[in-house]
Structure formats: C-alpha cells, structure tokens
Short mmCIF file of C-alpha atoms and ligand atoms in Angstrom, two decimals:
data_model
loop_
_atom_site.label_atom_id
_atom_site.label_comp_id
_atom_site.label_asym_id
_atom_site.label_seq_id
_atom_site.Cartn_x
_atom_site.Cartn_y
_atom_site.Cartn_z
CA UNK A 714 -35.71 13.67 -95.63
CA UNK A 715 -33.25 13.45 -92.94
CA UNK A 716 -33.13 10.68 -90.42
CA UNK A 717 -31.95 11.40 -87.12
CA UNK A 718 -29.42 8.91 -86.07
CA UNK A 719 -28.03 8.63 -82.60
CA UNK A 720 -24.67 10.21 -82.12
CA UNK A 721 -23.24 6.82 -81.36
CA UNK A 722 -23.83 5.58 -84.92
CA UNK A 723 -20.76 7.46 -86.03
CA UNK A 724 -18.60 5.29 -83.91
CA UNK A 725 -19.82 2.25 -85.79
CA UNK A 726 -19.69 3.63 -89.37
CA UNK A 727 -16.75 5.94 -88.68
CA UNK A 728 -18.47 8.82 -90.39
CA UNK A 729 -21.73 10.61 -90.28
CA UNK A 730 -24.01 9.44 -93.02
CA UNK A 731 -24.99 12.28 -95.21
CA UNK A 732 -28.11 12.04 -97.24
CA UNK A 733 -27.91 14.40 -100.15
CA UNK A 734 -31.22 15.68 -101.26
CA UNK A 735 -31.57 15.15 -105.03
CA UNK A 736 -34.69 17.12 -105.47
CA UNK A 737 -32.65 20.12 -106.51
CA UNK A 738 -31.73 21.10 -110.07
CA UNK A 739 -31.47 17.52 -111.23
CA UNK A 740 -35.17 17.34 -110.86
CA UNK A 741 -35.04 13.58 -111.11
CA UNK A 742 -35.36 13.14 -107.45
CA UNK A 743 -31.79 12.04 -107.33
CA UNK A 744 -30.68 11.24 -103.98
CA UNK A 745 -27.06 10.94 -103.42
CA UNK A 746 -25.94 9.11 -100.44
CA UNK A 747 -22.49 9.54 -99.22
CA UNK A 748 -21.57 6.67 -97.15
CA UNK A 749 -18.32 7.05 -95.54
CA UNK A 750 -17.03 3.72 -94.51
CA UNK A 751 -13.80 2.12 -93.50
CA UNK A 752 -14.19 -0.50 -96.24
CA UNK A 753 -15.10 -3.09 -93.84
CA UNK A 754 -18.41 -3.83 -95.44
CA UNK A 755 -18.04 -7.64 -95.46
CA UNK A 756 -17.87 -7.77 -91.71
CA UNK A 757 -20.48 -5.10 -91.55
CA UNK A 758 -22.74 -7.02 -93.89
CA UNK A 759 -22.96 -9.94 -91.57
CA UNK A 760 -24.14 -7.95 -88.67
CA UNK A 761 -26.66 -6.02 -90.70
CA UNK A 762 -30.26 -7.10 -90.84
CA UNK A 763 -31.30 -9.28 -93.75
CA UNK A 764 -33.21 -6.49 -95.49
CA UNK A 765 -30.04 -4.50 -95.88
CA UNK A 766 -27.88 -7.36 -97.10
CA UNK A 767 -30.35 -8.02 -99.87
CA UNK A 768 -30.28 -4.55 -101.25
CA UNK A 769 -28.08 -5.46 -104.19
CA UNK A 770 -30.22 -8.37 -105.15
CA UNK A 771 -32.64 -6.51 -107.41
CA UNK A 772 -29.77 -5.26 -109.55
CA UNK A 773 -28.52 -8.68 -110.49
CA UNK A 774 -31.74 -10.52 -110.86
CA UNK A 775 -32.76 -10.29 -114.40
CA UNK A 776 -36.39 -10.12 -115.34
CA UNK A 777 -37.16 -7.84 -112.52
CA UNK A 778 -38.02 -4.19 -112.99
CA UNK A 779 -35.20 -1.86 -112.36
CA UNK A 780 -36.21 0.95 -110.19
CA UNK A 781 -33.01 2.93 -110.00
CA UNK A 782 -29.27 2.87 -110.24
CA UNK A 783 -26.45 2.90 -107.89
CA UNK A 784 -22.98 3.89 -108.57
CA UNK A 785 -20.09 4.01 -106.34
CA UNK A 786 -16.55 5.15 -106.41
CA UNK A 787 -13.62 5.33 -104.14
CA UNK A 788 -12.72 8.83 -103.28
CA UNK A 789 -9.10 9.92 -103.10
CA UNK A 790 -9.30 10.06 -99.38
CA UNK A 791 -10.27 6.34 -99.35
CA UNK A 792 -13.89 6.90 -98.61
CA UNK A 793 -16.57 5.23 -100.66
CA UNK A 794 -19.09 7.37 -102.44
CA UNK A 795 -22.40 5.76 -103.27
CA UNK A 796 -24.82 7.53 -105.52
CA UNK A 797 -28.36 6.25 -105.88
CA UNK A 798 -30.53 7.49 -108.74
CA UNK A 799 -34.16 6.98 -108.08
CA UNK A 800 -36.60 6.74 -111.02
CA UNK A 801 -39.56 8.92 -111.47
CA UNK A 802 -43.03 7.53 -111.50
CA UNK A 803 -45.21 6.73 -108.62
CA UNK A 804 -46.03 3.12 -109.27
CA UNK A 805 -42.57 1.79 -109.12
CA UNK A 806 -41.09 1.49 -105.76
CA UNK A 807 -37.54 1.65 -104.95
CA UNK A 808 -35.86 -0.78 -102.73
CA UNK A 809 -36.48 0.32 -99.28
CA UNK A 810 -33.11 1.76 -98.80
CA UNK A 811 -34.14 3.95 -95.99
CA UNK A 812 -36.02 1.18 -94.39
CA UNK A 813 -32.79 -0.75 -94.35
CA UNK A 814 -30.84 2.05 -92.90
CA UNK A 815 -33.73 2.61 -90.58
CA UNK A 816 -33.39 -0.90 -89.38
CA UNK A 817 -29.66 -0.69 -89.23
CA UNK A 818 -29.85 2.47 -87.28
CA UNK A 819 -32.64 1.00 -85.21
CA UNK A 820 -30.57 -2.01 -84.37
CA UNK A 821 -27.52 0.05 -83.94
CA UNK A 822 -29.49 2.23 -81.69
CA UNK A 823 -30.89 -0.78 -79.92
CA UNK A 824 -27.45 -2.22 -79.71
CA UNK A 825 -26.15 0.97 -78.37
CA UNK A 826 -28.91 1.10 -75.81
CA UNK A 827 -28.25 -2.47 -74.85
CA UNK A 828 -24.65 -1.58 -74.57
CA UNK A 829 -25.52 1.29 -72.38
CA UNK A 830 -27.81 -0.86 -70.42
CA UNK A 831 -25.07 -3.42 -70.09
CA UNK A 832 -22.70 -0.74 -69.05
CA UNK A 833 -25.19 0.63 -66.63
CA UNK A 834 -25.83 -2.84 -65.36
CA UNK A 835 -22.15 -3.40 -65.03
CA UNK A 836 -21.85 -0.17 -63.22
CA UNK A 837 -24.76 -1.12 -61.03
CA UNK A 838 -23.29 -4.52 -60.39
CA UNK A 839 -19.97 -3.06 -59.50
CA UNK A 840 -21.70 -0.53 -57.32
CA UNK A 841 -23.63 -3.29 -55.67
CA UNK A 842 -20.46 -5.27 -55.26
CA UNK A 843 -18.83 -2.27 -53.75
CA UNK A 844 -21.75 -1.85 -51.45
CA UNK A 845 -21.69 -5.51 -50.56
CA UNK A 846 -18.02 -5.24 -49.81
CA UNK A 847 -18.74 -2.28 -47.60
CA UNK A 848 -21.48 -4.19 -45.86
CA UNK A 849 -19.20 -7.14 -45.33
CA UNK A 850 -16.56 -4.85 -44.00
CA UNK A 851 -19.06 -3.21 -41.72
CA UNK A 852 -20.28 -6.55 -40.44
CA UNK A 853 -16.73 -7.61 -39.84
CA UNK A 854 -16.11 -4.48 -37.82
CA UNK A 855 -19.27 -5.01 -35.83
CA UNK A 856 -18.28 -8.60 -35.18
CA UNK A 857 -14.88 -7.49 -34.02
CA UNK A 858 -16.40 -4.81 -31.85
CA UNK A 859 -18.79 -7.32 -30.34
CA UNK A 860 -15.99 -9.75 -29.71
CA UNK A 861 -13.95 -7.06 -28.11
CA UNK A 862 -16.88 -5.91 -26.00
CA UNK A 863 -17.61 -9.44 -24.90
CA UNK A 864 -14.05 -10.11 -23.94
CA UNK A 865 -13.85 -6.77 -22.23
CA UNK A 866 -17.08 -7.56 -20.46
CA UNK A 867 -15.65 -10.88 -19.48
CA UNK A 868 -12.46 -9.41 -18.20
CA UNK A 869 -14.45 -6.69 -16.47
CA UNK A 870 -16.66 -9.28 -14.79
CA UNK A 871 -13.52 -11.20 -13.87
CA UNK A 872 -11.97 -8.11 -12.36
CA UNK A 873 -15.11 -7.31 -10.44
CA UNK A 874 -15.14 -10.84 -9.12
CA UNK A 875 -11.49 -10.61 -8.19
CA UNK A 876 -12.10 -7.34 -6.44
CA UNK A 877 -15.04 -8.77 -4.55
CA UNK A 878 -12.94 -11.73 -3.54
CA UNK A 879 -10.12 -9.50 -2.40
CA UNK A 880 -12.55 -7.28 -0.59
CA UNK A 881 -14.01 -10.16 1.36
CA UNK A 882 -10.53 -11.42 2.14
CA UNK A 883 -9.54 -7.98 3.30
CA UNK A 884 -12.55 -7.62 5.51
CA UNK A 885 -11.92 -11.04 7.02
CA UNK A 886 -8.37 -10.01 7.76
CA UNK A 887 -9.62 -6.75 9.16
CA UNK A 888 -12.01 -8.63 11.38
CA UNK A 889 -9.26 -10.94 12.60
CA UNK A 890 -7.02 -7.97 13.16
CA UNK A 891 -9.70 -6.21 15.17
CA UNK A 892 -10.24 -9.31 17.26
CA UNK A 893 -6.52 -9.65 17.86
CA UNK A 894 -6.31 -6.00 18.72
CA UNK A 895 -9.17 -6.38 21.15
CA UNK A 896 -7.52 -9.41 22.75
CA UNK A 897 -4.23 -7.59 22.96
CA UNK A 898 -5.85 -4.64 24.64
CA UNK A 899 -7.58 -6.93 27.11
CA UNK A 900 -4.29 -8.69 27.84
CA UNK A 901 -2.53 -5.38 28.14
CA UNK A 902 -5.16 -4.35 30.63
CA UNK A 903 -4.75 -7.60 32.53
CA UNK A 904 -0.99 -7.15 32.54
CA UNK A 905 -0.97 -3.49 33.43
CA UNK A 906 -2.89 -3.94 36.68
CA UNK A 907 -0.54 -6.53 38.21
CA UNK A 908 2.36 -4.56 36.77
CA UNK A 909 1.17 -1.50 38.64
CA UNK A 910 1.21 -3.59 41.79
CA UNK A 911 4.60 -4.99 40.89
CA UNK A 912 5.93 -1.49 40.39
CA UNK A 913 5.52 -1.00 44.08
CA UNK A 914 6.23 -4.62 44.96
CA UNK A 915 8.69 -6.12 42.46
CA UNK A 916 8.57 -9.50 44.18
CA UNK A 917 4.98 -9.87 43.00
CA UNK A 918 6.38 -10.64 39.58
CA UNK A 919 7.72 -13.94 40.81
CA UNK A 920 5.61 -16.93 39.93
CA UNK A 921 2.76 -17.52 42.33
CA UNK A 922 3.95 -21.08 43.11
CA UNK A 923 7.33 -19.77 44.26
CA UNK A 924 5.76 -17.23 46.52
CA UNK A 925 3.39 -19.84 47.90
CA UNK A 926 6.31 -22.15 48.68
CA UNK A 927 8.13 -19.41 50.51
CA UNK A 928 4.99 -18.58 52.40
CA UNK A 929 4.66 -22.21 53.45
CA UNK A 930 8.28 -22.71 54.46
CA UNK A 931 8.98 -19.33 55.97
CA UNK A 932 5.90 -18.25 57.88
CA UNK A 933 7.47 -15.08 59.10
CA UNK A 934 8.28 -14.40 55.62
CA UNK A 935 10.87 -12.15 54.15
CA UNK A 936 9.15 -12.11 50.77
CA UNK A 937 6.01 -10.65 52.29
CA UNK A 938 7.98 -7.46 52.60
CA UNK A 939 7.64 -7.13 48.91
CA UNK A 940 4.47 -8.80 47.80
CA UNK A 941 1.56 -9.09 50.19
CA UNK A 942 -0.77 -11.99 49.71
CA UNK A 943 -3.02 -10.93 52.60
CA UNK A 944 -3.18 -8.43 55.45
CA UNK A 945 -0.77 -10.56 57.48
CA UNK A 946 1.85 -10.00 54.75
CA UNK A 947 1.19 -6.31 54.95
CA UNK A 948 1.57 -6.53 58.68
CA UNK A 949 4.94 -8.29 58.18
CA UNK A 950 5.87 -5.52 55.78
CA UNK A 951 5.71 -3.23 58.74
CA UNK A 952 2.30 -1.75 58.34
CA UNK A 953 0.47 -1.53 61.63
CA UNK A 954 -2.44 0.61 60.66
CA UNK A 955 -5.89 -0.71 59.82
CA UNK A 956 -7.15 0.32 56.40
CA UNK A 957 -7.60 -0.63 52.80
CA UNK A 958 -4.61 -2.25 51.07
CA UNK A 959 -3.91 -4.03 47.85
CA UNK A 960 -2.92 -7.68 47.95
CA UNK A 961 -2.09 -10.31 45.31
CA UNK A 962 -3.40 -13.72 46.25
CA UNK A 963 -0.66 -16.18 45.33
CA UNK A 964 -3.12 -18.47 43.56
CA UNK A 965 -3.21 -15.98 40.73
CA UNK A 966 -5.72 -13.52 39.43
CA UNK A 967 -5.95 -9.84 39.89
CA UNK A 968 -4.78 -7.74 42.80
CA UNK A 969 -7.52 -7.33 45.35
CA UNK A 970 -8.32 -4.37 47.53
CA UNK A 971 -8.89 -5.53 51.06
CA UNK A 972 -9.70 -4.00 54.39
CA UNK A 973 -7.09 -4.92 56.98
CA UNK A 974 -7.66 -5.01 60.74
CA UNK A 975 -4.28 -4.38 62.39
CA UNK A 976 -5.73 -3.89 65.85
CA UNK A 977 -7.76 -6.89 66.89
CA UNK A 978 -5.72 -9.43 68.82
CA UNK A 979 -2.38 -8.47 67.24
CA UNK A 980 -3.78 -7.51 63.84
CA UNK A 981 -2.96 -9.02 60.46
CA UNK A 982 -6.61 -9.76 59.75
CA UNK A 983 -8.12 -9.66 56.30
CA UNK A 984 -11.77 -8.76 56.69
CA UNK A 985 -14.07 -10.84 54.49
CA UNK A 986 -17.42 -9.55 55.70
CA UNK A 987 -18.77 -6.57 57.53
CA UNK A 988 -22.23 -5.53 58.72
CA UNK A 989 -22.70 -2.33 60.65
CA UNK A 990 -25.62 -0.19 59.54
CA UNK A 991 -27.77 -1.99 56.98
CA UNK A 992 -26.58 0.30 54.20
CA UNK A 993 -25.89 -2.61 51.88
CA UNK A 994 -28.45 -5.17 50.77
CA UNK A 995 -27.16 -8.70 51.31
CA UNK A 996 -30.12 -10.30 49.56
CA UNK A 997 -27.94 -10.99 46.48
CA UNK A 998 -27.39 -13.43 43.66
CA UNK A 999 -24.88 -16.24 43.38
CA UNK A 1000 -22.74 -14.20 41.00
CA UNK A 1001 -22.68 -11.21 43.30
CA UNK A 1002 -21.62 -13.39 46.23
CA UNK A 1003 -18.95 -14.92 44.01
CA UNK A 1004 -17.45 -11.56 42.96
CA UNK A 1005 -18.12 -9.68 46.16
CA UNK A 1006 -20.17 -6.56 46.69
CA UNK A 1007 -20.56 -3.53 48.92
CA UNK A 1008 -18.04 -0.98 50.01
CA UNK A 1009 -14.80 -1.58 51.92
CA UNK A 1010 -15.43 1.59 53.86
CA UNK A 1011 -18.86 0.33 54.90
CA UNK A 1012 -20.61 -2.98 54.55
CA UNK A 1013 -19.33 -5.61 52.14
CA UNK A 1014 -18.77 -9.21 51.19
CA UNK A 1015 -15.24 -9.79 49.90
CA UNK A 1016 -16.44 -12.43 47.44
CA UNK A 1017 -16.37 -16.20 47.50
CA UNK A 1018 -13.72 -16.38 44.80
CA UNK A 1019 -11.34 -14.16 46.79
CA UNK A 1020 -12.11 -15.99 50.00
CA UNK A 1021 -11.52 -19.31 48.28
CA UNK A 1022 -8.17 -18.16 46.86
CA UNK A 1023 -6.95 -16.70 50.10
CA UNK A 1024 -7.99 -19.59 52.32
CA UNK A 1025 -6.33 -22.04 49.94
CA UNK A 1026 -2.96 -20.29 49.62
CA UNK A 1027 -2.15 -21.39 53.15
CA UNK A 1028 -3.84 -22.44 56.39
CA UNK A 1029 -6.23 -19.84 57.68
CA UNK A 1030 -8.22 -19.16 60.78
CA UNK A 1031 -11.49 -17.29 61.05
CA UNK A 1032 -12.61 -14.80 63.64
CA UNK A 1033 -16.15 -13.54 63.93
CA UNK A 1034 -16.88 -10.46 65.98
CA UNK A 1035 -20.45 -9.78 67.02
CA UNK A 1036 -22.14 -6.79 68.61
CA UNK A 1037 -25.73 -6.51 69.77
CA UNK A 1038 -27.91 -3.47 70.09
CA UNK A 1039 -26.73 -2.99 73.66
CA UNK A 1040 -23.14 -2.53 72.42
CA UNK A 1041 -22.15 -5.88 73.88
CA UNK A 1042 -19.30 -7.62 72.07
CA UNK A 1043 -18.69 -11.28 71.64
CA UNK A 1044 -16.48 -13.22 69.30
CA UNK A 1045 -16.00 -16.69 67.93
CA UNK A 1046 -12.69 -18.04 66.70
CA UNK A 1047 -12.12 -21.00 64.40
CA UNK A 1048 -8.70 -22.45 64.03
CA UNK A 1049 -9.53 -23.93 60.67
CA UNK A 1050 -11.30 -22.11 57.93
CA UNK A 1051 -11.45 -22.47 54.16
CA UNK A 1052 -13.94 -22.75 51.38
CA UNK A 1053 -13.71 -24.83 48.23
CA UNK A 1054 -14.00 -23.46 44.69
CA UNK A 1055 -17.13 -22.59 42.78
CA UNK A 1056 -17.28 -26.01 41.14
CA UNK A 1057 -17.67 -27.41 44.62
CA UNK A 1058 -20.21 -24.81 45.64
CA UNK A 1059 -17.73 -22.98 47.90
CA UNK A 1060 -18.22 -25.77 50.39
CA UNK A 1061 -17.32 -24.73 53.94
CA UNK A 1062 -14.55 -26.19 56.10
CA UNK A 1063 -14.57 -24.71 59.56
CA UNK A 1064 -13.36 -26.24 62.80
CA UNK A 1065 -11.46 -25.63 66.04
CA UNK A 1066 -13.89 -23.35 67.80
CA UNK A 1067 -13.05 -21.11 70.71
CA UNK A 1068 -14.44 -17.74 71.81
CA UNK A 1069 -16.63 -15.73 74.09
CA UNK A 1070 -19.89 -16.89 72.63
CA UNK A 1071 -21.19 -20.38 71.97
CA UNK A 1072 -20.56 -21.81 68.56
CA UNK A 1073 -23.47 -21.41 66.23
CA UNK A 1074 -21.46 -21.88 63.06
CA UNK A 1075 -19.02 -24.75 62.76
CA UNK A 1076 -20.97 -27.49 64.50
CA UNK A 1077 -23.99 -26.93 62.28
CA UNK A 1078 -22.71 -25.42 59.01
CA UNK A 1079 -19.41 -27.20 58.49
CA UNK A 1080 -19.16 -29.03 55.14
CA UNK A 1081 -22.26 -27.32 53.80
CA UNK A 1082 -22.45 -25.82 50.33
CA UNK A 1083 -22.80 -22.15 49.89
CA UNK A 1084 -26.20 -21.12 48.54
CA UNK A 1085 -27.99 -17.94 47.61
CA UNK A 1086 -31.69 -17.09 47.10
CA UNK A 1087 -31.24 -17.69 43.36
CA UNK A 1088 -29.24 -20.93 43.60
CA UNK A 1089 -32.24 -23.14 44.18
CA UNK A 1090 -31.93 -23.52 47.95
CA UNK A 1091 -35.14 -23.04 49.90
CA UNK A 1092 -33.34 -21.87 53.04
CA UNK A 1093 -31.49 -19.18 51.12
CA UNK A 1094 -34.77 -18.11 49.61
CA UNK A 1095 -36.44 -17.89 53.00
CA UNK A 1096 -33.48 -16.32 54.77
CA UNK A 1097 -32.69 -13.73 52.06
CA UNK A 1098 -28.94 -14.15 52.11
CA UNK A 1099 -25.98 -16.15 50.94
CA UNK A 1100 -24.68 -18.64 53.48
CA UNK A 1101 -23.66 -22.25 54.02
CA UNK A 1102 -27.25 -23.13 54.84
CA UNK A 1103 -28.17 -26.44 56.34
CA UNK A 1104 -31.80 -26.68 57.52
CA UNK A 1105 -31.66 -23.79 57.65
CA UNK A 1106 -29.26 -22.13 60.12
CA UNK A 1107 -27.94 -21.53 63.58
CA UNK A 1108 -26.16 -18.47 62.33
CA UNK A 1109 -27.20 -16.22 59.47
CA UNK A 1110 -24.68 -13.43 59.31
CA UNK A 1111 -25.58 -12.38 55.75
CA UNK A 1112 -29.25 -12.05 56.66
CA UNK A 1113 -31.52 -9.05 56.60
CA UNK A 1114 -30.45 -6.05 58.70
CA UNK A 1115 -33.15 -5.31 61.27
CA UNK A 1116 -32.62 -2.12 63.21
CA UNK A 1117 -33.23 -2.56 66.91
CA UNK A 1118 -32.54 -6.25 67.13
CA UNK A 1119 -35.79 -8.04 67.79
CA UNK A 1120 -37.98 -8.67 64.82
CA UNK A 1121 -40.93 -10.90 64.10
CA UNK A 1122 -42.70 -12.44 61.16
CA UNK A 1123 -45.84 -10.51 61.99
CA UNK A 1124 -46.63 -7.69 59.57
CA UNK A 1125 -43.82 -8.83 57.33
CA UNK A 1126 -44.17 -10.95 54.28
CA UNK A 1127 -41.49 -13.38 55.34
CA UNK A 1128 -41.74 -17.12 55.58
CA UNK A 1129 -39.19 -17.62 58.32
CA UNK A 1130 -36.47 -15.96 60.34
CA UNK A 1131 -34.06 -14.03 58.08
CA UNK A 1132 -32.24 -11.58 60.34
CA UNK A 1133 -28.55 -11.42 61.21
CA UNK A 1134 -28.79 -14.21 63.73
CA UNK A 1135 -26.33 -15.93 66.05
CA UNK A 1136 -28.72 -18.29 67.71
CA UNK A 1137 -26.63 -19.36 70.71
CA UNK A 1138 -26.17 -15.80 71.93
CA UNK A 1139 -29.84 -14.72 72.18
CA UNK A 1140 -31.41 -18.19 72.06
CA UNK A 1141 -33.77 -17.00 69.37
CA UNK A 1142 -33.94 -16.71 65.61
CA UNK A 1143 -35.62 -13.36 65.94
CA UNK A 1144 -32.81 -11.21 67.22
CA UNK A 1145 -30.79 -9.48 64.51
CA UNK A 1146 -27.34 -8.28 65.52
CA UNK A 1147 -26.14 -4.74 65.11
CA UNK A 1148 -22.60 -5.38 63.95
CA UNK A 1149 -20.72 -8.34 62.53
CA UNK A 1150 -17.17 -8.69 61.25
CA UNK A 1151 -15.73 -11.86 59.75
CA UNK A 1152 -11.96 -11.89 59.22
CA UNK A 1153 -9.20 -14.34 58.42
CA UNK A 1154 -5.52 -14.65 59.16
CA UNK A 1155 -2.86 -17.29 58.59
CA UNK A 1156 -3.09 -19.90 61.33
CA UNK A 1157 0.65 -19.43 62.00
CA UNK A 1158 0.42 -15.69 62.37
CA UNK A 1159 2.43 -14.33 65.27
CA UNK A 1160 2.29 -10.64 66.00
CA UNK A 1161 5.59 -8.89 66.56
CA UNK A 1162 5.96 -7.67 70.06
CA UNK A 1163 6.58 -3.96 69.82
CA UNK A 1164 9.53 -2.74 71.83
C1 NAG B 1644 -21.95 -7.39 -20.40
O1 NAG B 1644 -22.45 -7.79 -19.14
C2 NAG B 1644 -23.72 -7.22 -18.84
C3 NAG B 1644 -24.07 -7.65 -17.40
O2 NAG B 1644 -23.54 -8.92 -17.07
C4 NAG B 1644 -24.75 -7.72 -19.85
O3 NAG B 1644 -26.00 -7.15 -19.54
C5 NAG B 1644 -24.32 -7.30 -21.24
O4 NAG B 1644 -25.21 -7.82 -22.16
C6 NAG B 1644 -22.91 -7.82 -21.52
N1 NAG B 1644 -22.46 -7.30 -22.77
C7 NAG B 1644 -21.84 -8.06 -23.65
C8 NAG B 1644 -21.41 -7.38 -24.85
O5 NAG B 1644 -21.63 -9.26 -23.43
C1 NAG B 1645 -8.19 -11.01 31.84
O1 NAG B 1645 -8.44 -11.38 33.18
C2 NAG B 1645 -9.73 -11.91 33.38
C3 NAG B 1645 -9.89 -12.14 34.88
O2 NAG B 1645 -8.75 -12.75 35.43
C4 NAG B 1645 -9.91 -13.19 32.58
O3 NAG B 1645 -11.20 -13.69 32.76
C5 NAG B 1645 -9.68 -12.89 31.13
O4 NAG B 1645 -9.76 -14.08 30.37
C6 NAG B 1645 -8.34 -12.24 30.94
N1 NAG B 1645 -8.24 -11.83 29.60
C7 NAG B 1645 -7.16 -12.06 28.87
C8 NAG B 1645 -7.21 -11.58 27.49
O5 NAG B 1645 -6.17 -12.61 29.31
C1 NAG B 1646 -34.75 -10.46 48.08
O1 NAG B 1646 -34.53 -10.43 46.65
C2 NAG B 1646 -35.63 -10.98 45.95
C3 NAG B 1646 -35.20 -10.99 44.52
O2 NAG B 1646 -34.58 -9.81 44.17
C4 NAG B 1646 -36.85 -10.13 46.19
O3 NAG B 1646 -37.93 -10.69 45.50
C5 NAG B 1646 -37.16 -10.11 47.66
O4 NAG B 1646 -38.24 -9.26 47.91
C6 NAG B 1646 -35.96 -9.65 48.44
N1 NAG B 1646 -36.25 -9.79 49.83
C7 NAG B 1646 -35.81 -8.99 50.77
C8 NAG B 1646 -36.25 -9.23 52.17
O5 NAG B 1646 -35.05 -8.05 50.49
C1 NAG B 1647 -22.86 -29.56 47.22
O1 NAG B 1647 -22.28 -29.24 45.98
C2 NAG B 1647 -21.74 -30.33 45.29
C3 NAG B 1647 -21.03 -29.86 44.08
O2 NAG B 1647 -21.41 -28.61 43.79
C4 NAG B 1647 -22.85 -31.32 44.96
O3 NAG B 1647 -22.35 -32.44 44.29
C5 NAG B 1647 -23.53 -31.73 46.25
O4 NAG B 1647 -24.63 -32.56 45.96
C6 NAG B 1647 -23.97 -30.55 47.04
N1 NAG B 1647 -24.44 -30.95 48.32
C7 NAG B 1647 -25.66 -30.69 48.78
C8 NAG B 1647 -26.01 -31.20 50.13
O5 NAG B 1647 -26.48 -30.07 48.12
#
C-alpha cells in the first residue's frame, strides 16, 4: 500500500518516506518503513498530531496486547531506519501507524496548502497594493493634470480678457484718431481755401482786425491792392471791369465770390441782390436767405451772413436800381445801410435816402427784422419772400417774379400782393418790376478820375 504524499512533504521530513512492502518472502506481512529523518524528532513530535505522538505508548504499557515490534537503528549515513513487524492474525489490530502518517501527511498537506494560500494571499495582497499604488499614482496624475488645466484655463481666460480689454482700448484710440483725422482734414480744407486766396493776395494773411483798421484809417487804401474786402477794394486794386471776383470780408470767414458793378456811378459796387428774368425762386427758407442762393451770372441773393459781415466791416451805402416792363429805370440811394447779425434777426438799418424814385424802403422798413415764409412771420408767408417786413411792405424786392408787370389776386391762390413791388413808383401793390439790383459800396468811396 503506497500513500501518495504531496511533493512538499519531502521538504519537511528531508527525505521521501519509503514504505517497504513486507508481504514478500518473509510472509509475515512485515512492513519495513524507512524513515529518513534529520534526527529532529523531538521538535517534530510536538507539531505532530496526538495520534502519532502516542504511537510508542502501547509498547511500554504492560498488560496490553502486543501487536507488533519496532526496531530502529542509525544507519552509517546518519539516517534512522525503523522496521515495524506486524503480527499475523486478523483479530489483533496494529496501532494505526498509517493513520498517523495519514494525519501527519494530511496536516502537512493542509499546512502546505495553507502556506500556499498564505503565499497566494500575500501575493494577492502585494498585487493589490501594487495596484492601489498605481491607482494612487494615476489619481495624482489626474489631479495634477486637472490643476494644470484649470490654471491654464484661468490664464487663458485672463489672456482673453486682456486681449478684449486691449482691443476695446485700441478701437477707442482708433475712433479718436479717426475723429482727429477728420477734424484735421476739415481744418486743412478751411485753411487751404483762404490760403489759395492769399497765394494771389498775400496781404490777406494779415489778421482781419489789422486790415479793418487800415480800411478805417486809410479809405483810399493801399492794402486793398493786395486783399480785397469788397468790390471797392478790387476797384482800388485797379480793376475797372464788372464781373465776378473773390473777396475776403475782414470780419473773418471764407472768401466770397461776388459780382462787382464797376460801371454804375463810378463803380466799386458789390451786388447783393439781382432780379432779371424770374429764373430763380425767391420763395426760400431762413437758412437759404442766410447762406445766399441763386447764380451770380443770373439772379441771386448774396446771403444775409455775407451782407451782415460786409456792411459791418465799415460804413456802407446802398443803391437800388429798378426797371419796369417799359424799360424805364429808376434808382434809390441810401447813405446808410447795414444789417445786424442772425442773433438779431438781421435787423435793418437804412437811412439817408436820395434818388430818382420815391422812397418805399427806408421810411417804412428801417429797423425791421428780416423774416422769411418759414420764420413765423405772416407777411413773409403771404408775400412769398424774405424781407424786412413790417405790415407788410411798401417794397417787396424779393417777391414773386410776375412777367408783364401787372398781376392780380384773381385766379391765383394768393392771400395778398406778393410781386416785386416798389409801391411809390406805380402806386399799386400789383405791379411787379422787371429788373432789380441792390448793391453796396463804402460810404467813403471815391472813384478815380481816369486821365
Ligand atoms: C475652462 O473654461 C471653460 C469655459 O469657461 C469651461 O467650460 C471648462 O469647464 C473649464 N475647464 C476647466 C478645466 O476649468
Ligand atoms: C470750417 O469753417 C466752417 C465755416 O467757417 C466752420 O463752421 C467750421 O467749424 C470750420 N471747421 C473747422 C474744423 O475749423
Ligand atoms: C412758397 O413756398 C411754399 C413752401 O415751399 C409753398 O408752399 C408755396 O406754394 C410757395 N409759393 C409760391 C408762390 O411759390
Ligand atoms: C426782432 O428780433 C429780435 C431778436 O431777434 C427780437 O427780440 C424782436 O422781438 C424782434 N422784433 C420784432 C418786431 O419781431
């Protein structure tokens, strides 16, 4: 009978246990057991199960039936040889030697398995620890990555914000720059026009006040040679031909194109109004009367602003030339003529009448405000023109151009007389003149007598 013992048993008992079958020639069922041991039985005994430790008991206890013999001897190689002789006979039982070894081997086996299990567990534990370490490491990395991402995100957001800030700053600056550029261009434009004039008339660059002073103190005016402030200046500059010229009113502003009359009564006249064919509508707004309108080569109004500036840069006279539809000419002359500024409604100052027609202007319109159909004056509305209306007029030189002279309210949707009227000539409000010219000249103007 051969027990199979686990291979690990050898490591405990240092040698394989050999069970010698005794059923051979001895015939006594002798079973020799060679137990190879390292002579460490005492320590071995303790760890063996109780059944094994007691196996020598039956030998010593007298009065008990002997069931076999054991002998042992130390072999020359130091191993211990145990020989068990088992008795014959079926009734008597031998000490359960094999049971003992069974148990030993069982426990050894168990032990071994436990050991293996322990080892496996240890291995498992260490594996788990390893894994745990890996997990921890992984988590750490993730945490770091997250931190990094967050900070990067933060710095990214910061940079975006910075960029936005800078962008808005830049666009503000750009806007300011554009505005400045625009202003500069406008100023350049404003400068270049007078400069063009000054190119031809360098004296125009002198301050307006200086030129005005010279004009006042030296009526016949050397400076006018260089910088005309009206048609009289141009006349003094030697020009004797009527036409359109550029002047620079000394009260400032832009050069103005004007039509000069160098023929009438010695010349030097700056024409401020002309009617001659009805080609220009004089039923205009306040702003249009302020800036002027029409065409210098035809009909026009020079503009209240220009008239104001010119008639306030010195003392001016006014001449009005009238022509009816029978080609008759008459004129009115006013020694004093000026109008105030816009703030004062271009109020009229006219006095010192003389002429070939009765006055229909100064006596009635002097000191009246200028008004236009859109300025809230009923007379201007009715009369369809801009004028220094009173209640409403004795003259209406900016009225409606009626061809043929006589006109009536019949068949026209008008509420009152609105023609180009000089009442004291035709003694009616319903005769519209054919031609009108209004022109101004310095009161001190003296024409040069040509040789
Ligand atoms: C980064 O910012 C975006 C938008 O503000 C947000 O959706 C995202 O969750 C942020 N990521 C981190 C890692 O903070
Ligand atoms: C240019 O001249 C006009 C008219 O005199 C004036 O209204 C405007 O303010 C001037 N512009 C500049 C930029 O000087
Ligand atoms: C004058 O102008 C006003 C406003 O534009 C217009 O209603 C009216 O018909 C005009 N009248 C004449 C006679 O041109
Ligand atoms: C004329 O105009 C001035 C200022 O514009 C104003 O104070 C005054 O009342 C006006 N006169 C009349 C008669 O409307």
